[in-house]
PDB file of C-alpha atoms in Angstrom:
ATOM      1  CA  MET A   1      -4.984  31.364  21.704  1.00  0.00           C
ATOM      2  CA  LYS A   2      -3.549  30.811  18.229  1.00  0.00           C
ATOM      3  CA  LEU A   3      -4.800  28.842  15.250  1.00  0.00           C
ATOM      4  CA  TYR A   4      -2.788  27.856  12.207  1.00  0.00           C
ATOM      5  CA  ALA A   5      -4.702  27.697   8.964  1.00  0.00           C
ATOM      6  CA  THR A   6      -4.274  27.235   5.244  1.00  0.00           C
ATOM      7  CA  SER A   7      -7.173  29.516   4.366  1.00  0.00           C
ATOM      8  CA  ILE A   8      -9.331  32.092   6.112  1.00  0.00           C
ATOM      9  CA  PRO A   9     -12.263  34.282   5.063  1.00  0.00           C
ATOM     10  CA  LYS A  10     -11.549  37.841   3.944  1.00  0.00           C
ATOM     11  CA  THR A  11     -13.317  39.186   7.017  1.00  0.00           C
ATOM     12  CA  LEU A  12     -12.683  37.819  10.493  1.00  0.00           C
ATOM     13  CA  PRO A  13     -14.506  38.777  13.699  1.00  0.00           C
ATOM     14  CA  ASP A  14     -12.952  41.657  15.641  1.00  0.00           C
ATOM     15  CA  TRP A  15     -11.557  39.174  18.190  1.00  0.00           C
ATOM     16  CA  ALA A  16      -9.490  37.315  15.557  1.00  0.00           C
ATOM     17  CA  THR A  17      -6.321  38.841  14.073  1.00  0.00           C
ATOM     18  CA  VAL A  18      -3.976  37.542  11.388  1.00  0.00           C
ATOM     19  CA  ILE A  19      -0.478  37.583  12.885  1.00  0.00           C
ATOM     20  CA  SER A  20       1.426  36.229   9.893  1.00  0.00           C
ATOM     21  CA  ASN A  21       0.893  34.708   6.477  1.00  0.00           C
ATOM     22  CA  ASN A  22       4.067  32.959   5.348  1.00  0.00           C
ATOM     23  CA  ALA A  23       4.332  30.265   2.679  1.00  0.00           C
ATOM     24  CA  GLY A  24       0.637  29.416   2.871  1.00  0.00           C
ATOM     25  CA  LEU A  25       0.581  29.059   6.666  1.00  0.00           C
ATOM     26  CA  ILE A  26      -1.674  31.653   8.269  1.00  0.00           C
ATOM     27  CA  GLU A  27      -1.304  32.334  11.987  1.00  0.00           C
ATOM     28  CA  VAL A  28      -4.482  33.696  13.591  1.00  0.00           C
ATOM     29  CA  GLU A  29      -4.526  35.003  17.151  1.00  0.00           C
ATOM     30  CA  ILE A  30      -7.807  34.821  19.070  1.00  0.00           C
ATOM     31  CA  ASN A  31      -8.565  37.309  21.847  1.00  0.00           C
ATOM     32  CA  ASP A  32     -10.110  34.764  24.201  1.00  0.00           C
ATOM     33  CA  GLU A  33     -11.178  37.529  26.608  1.00  0.00           C
ATOM     34  CA  SER A  34     -13.564  39.090  24.074  1.00  0.00           C
ATOM     35  CA  PRO A  35     -17.294  38.828  24.863  1.00  0.00           C
ATOM     36  CA  GLY A  36     -17.937  38.040  21.188  1.00  0.00           C
ATOM     37  CA  PHE A  37     -15.588  35.067  21.359  1.00  0.00           C
ATOM     38  CA  HIS A  38     -17.216  33.871  24.592  1.00  0.00           C
ATOM     39  CA  SER A  39     -20.674  33.922  22.996  1.00  0.00           C
ATOM     40  CA  ILE A  40     -19.428  31.711  20.125  1.00  0.00           C
ATOM     41  CA  ILE A  41     -17.774  29.331  22.592  1.00  0.00           C
ATOM     42  CA  LYS A  42     -20.951  29.141  24.662  1.00  0.00           C
ATOM     43  CA  GLU A  43     -22.988  28.402  21.543  1.00  0.00           C
ATOM     44  CA  LEU A  44     -20.613  25.669  20.301  1.00  0.00           C
ATOM     45  CA  SER A  45     -19.956  23.989  23.673  1.00  0.00           C
ATOM     46  CA  THR A  46     -20.832  20.317  23.824  1.00  0.00           C
ATOM     47  CA  GLU A  47     -19.992  17.376  26.019  1.00  0.00           C
ATOM     48  CA  ILE A  48     -16.831  16.088  24.357  1.00  0.00           C
ATOM     49  CA  GLN A  49     -16.662  13.055  26.604  1.00  0.00           C
ATOM     50  CA  PRO A  50     -18.611  12.158  29.752  1.00  0.00           C
ATOM     51  CA  GLY A  51     -18.207  15.002  32.235  1.00  0.00           C
ATOM     52  CA  VAL A  52     -16.029  17.146  29.927  1.00  0.00           C
ATOM     53  CA  VAL A  53     -17.602  20.143  28.193  1.00  0.00           C
ATOM     54  CA  GLY A  54     -15.694  22.055  25.565  1.00  0.00           C
ATOM     55  CA  VAL A  55     -15.463  23.128  21.953  1.00  0.00           C
ATOM     56  CA  LYS A  56     -13.823  21.092  19.225  1.00  0.00           C
ATOM     57  CA  ALA A  57     -11.297  23.130  17.234  1.00  0.00           C
ATOM     58  CA  GLY A  58     -12.839  21.808  14.022  1.00  0.00           C
ATOM     59  CA  ASP A  59     -16.280  23.144  15.010  1.00  0.00           C
ATOM     60  CA  LEU A  60     -14.849  26.577  15.806  1.00  0.00           C
ATOM     61  CA  CYS A  61     -12.931  26.707  12.533  1.00  0.00           C
ATOM     62  CA  GLN A  62     -15.954  25.576  10.538  1.00  0.00           C
ATOM     63  CA  ARG A  63     -18.013  28.349  12.148  1.00  0.00           C
ATOM     64  CA  LEU A  64     -15.334  30.899  11.224  1.00  0.00           C
ATOM     65  CA  SER A  65     -14.764  29.421   7.739  1.00  0.00           C
ATOM     66  CA  ILE A  66     -11.130  28.700   8.591  1.00  0.00           C
ATOM     67  CA  GLU A  67      -9.389  25.686   7.107  1.00  0.00           C
ATOM     68  CA  MET A  68      -7.020  24.345   9.751  1.00  0.00           C
ATOM     69  CA  ILE A  69      -3.777  22.494   9.226  1.00  0.00           C
ATOM     70  CA  ASP A  70      -4.265  18.755   9.740  1.00  0.00           C
ATOM     71  CA  ALA A  71      -1.360  17.665  11.930  1.00  0.00           C
ATOM     72  CA  ASN A  72      -2.140  14.021  11.107  1.00  0.00           C
ATOM     73  CA  GLU A  73      -1.857  14.593   7.357  1.00  0.00           C
ATOM     74  CA  GLU A  74       1.244  13.074   5.786  1.00  0.00           C
ATOM     75  CA  ASN A  75       3.192  15.261   3.340  1.00  0.00           C
TER      76      ASN A  75
END
């Protein structure tokens, strides 16, 4: 899984790796097979809509102190 961010903390968990940092766009790859990642996902899981359990990207990024790109933001 990949996330695109405008800012990240200096230290990321061992299951998150910066792939590139070009022109203020930081690409972070998540090892979604890591037990550490699974424990975070389990902790953040909520019912997103009736019958659907998952994790909101915003919640994950807030937990990791990552500022995501807002695709809805007009330039």
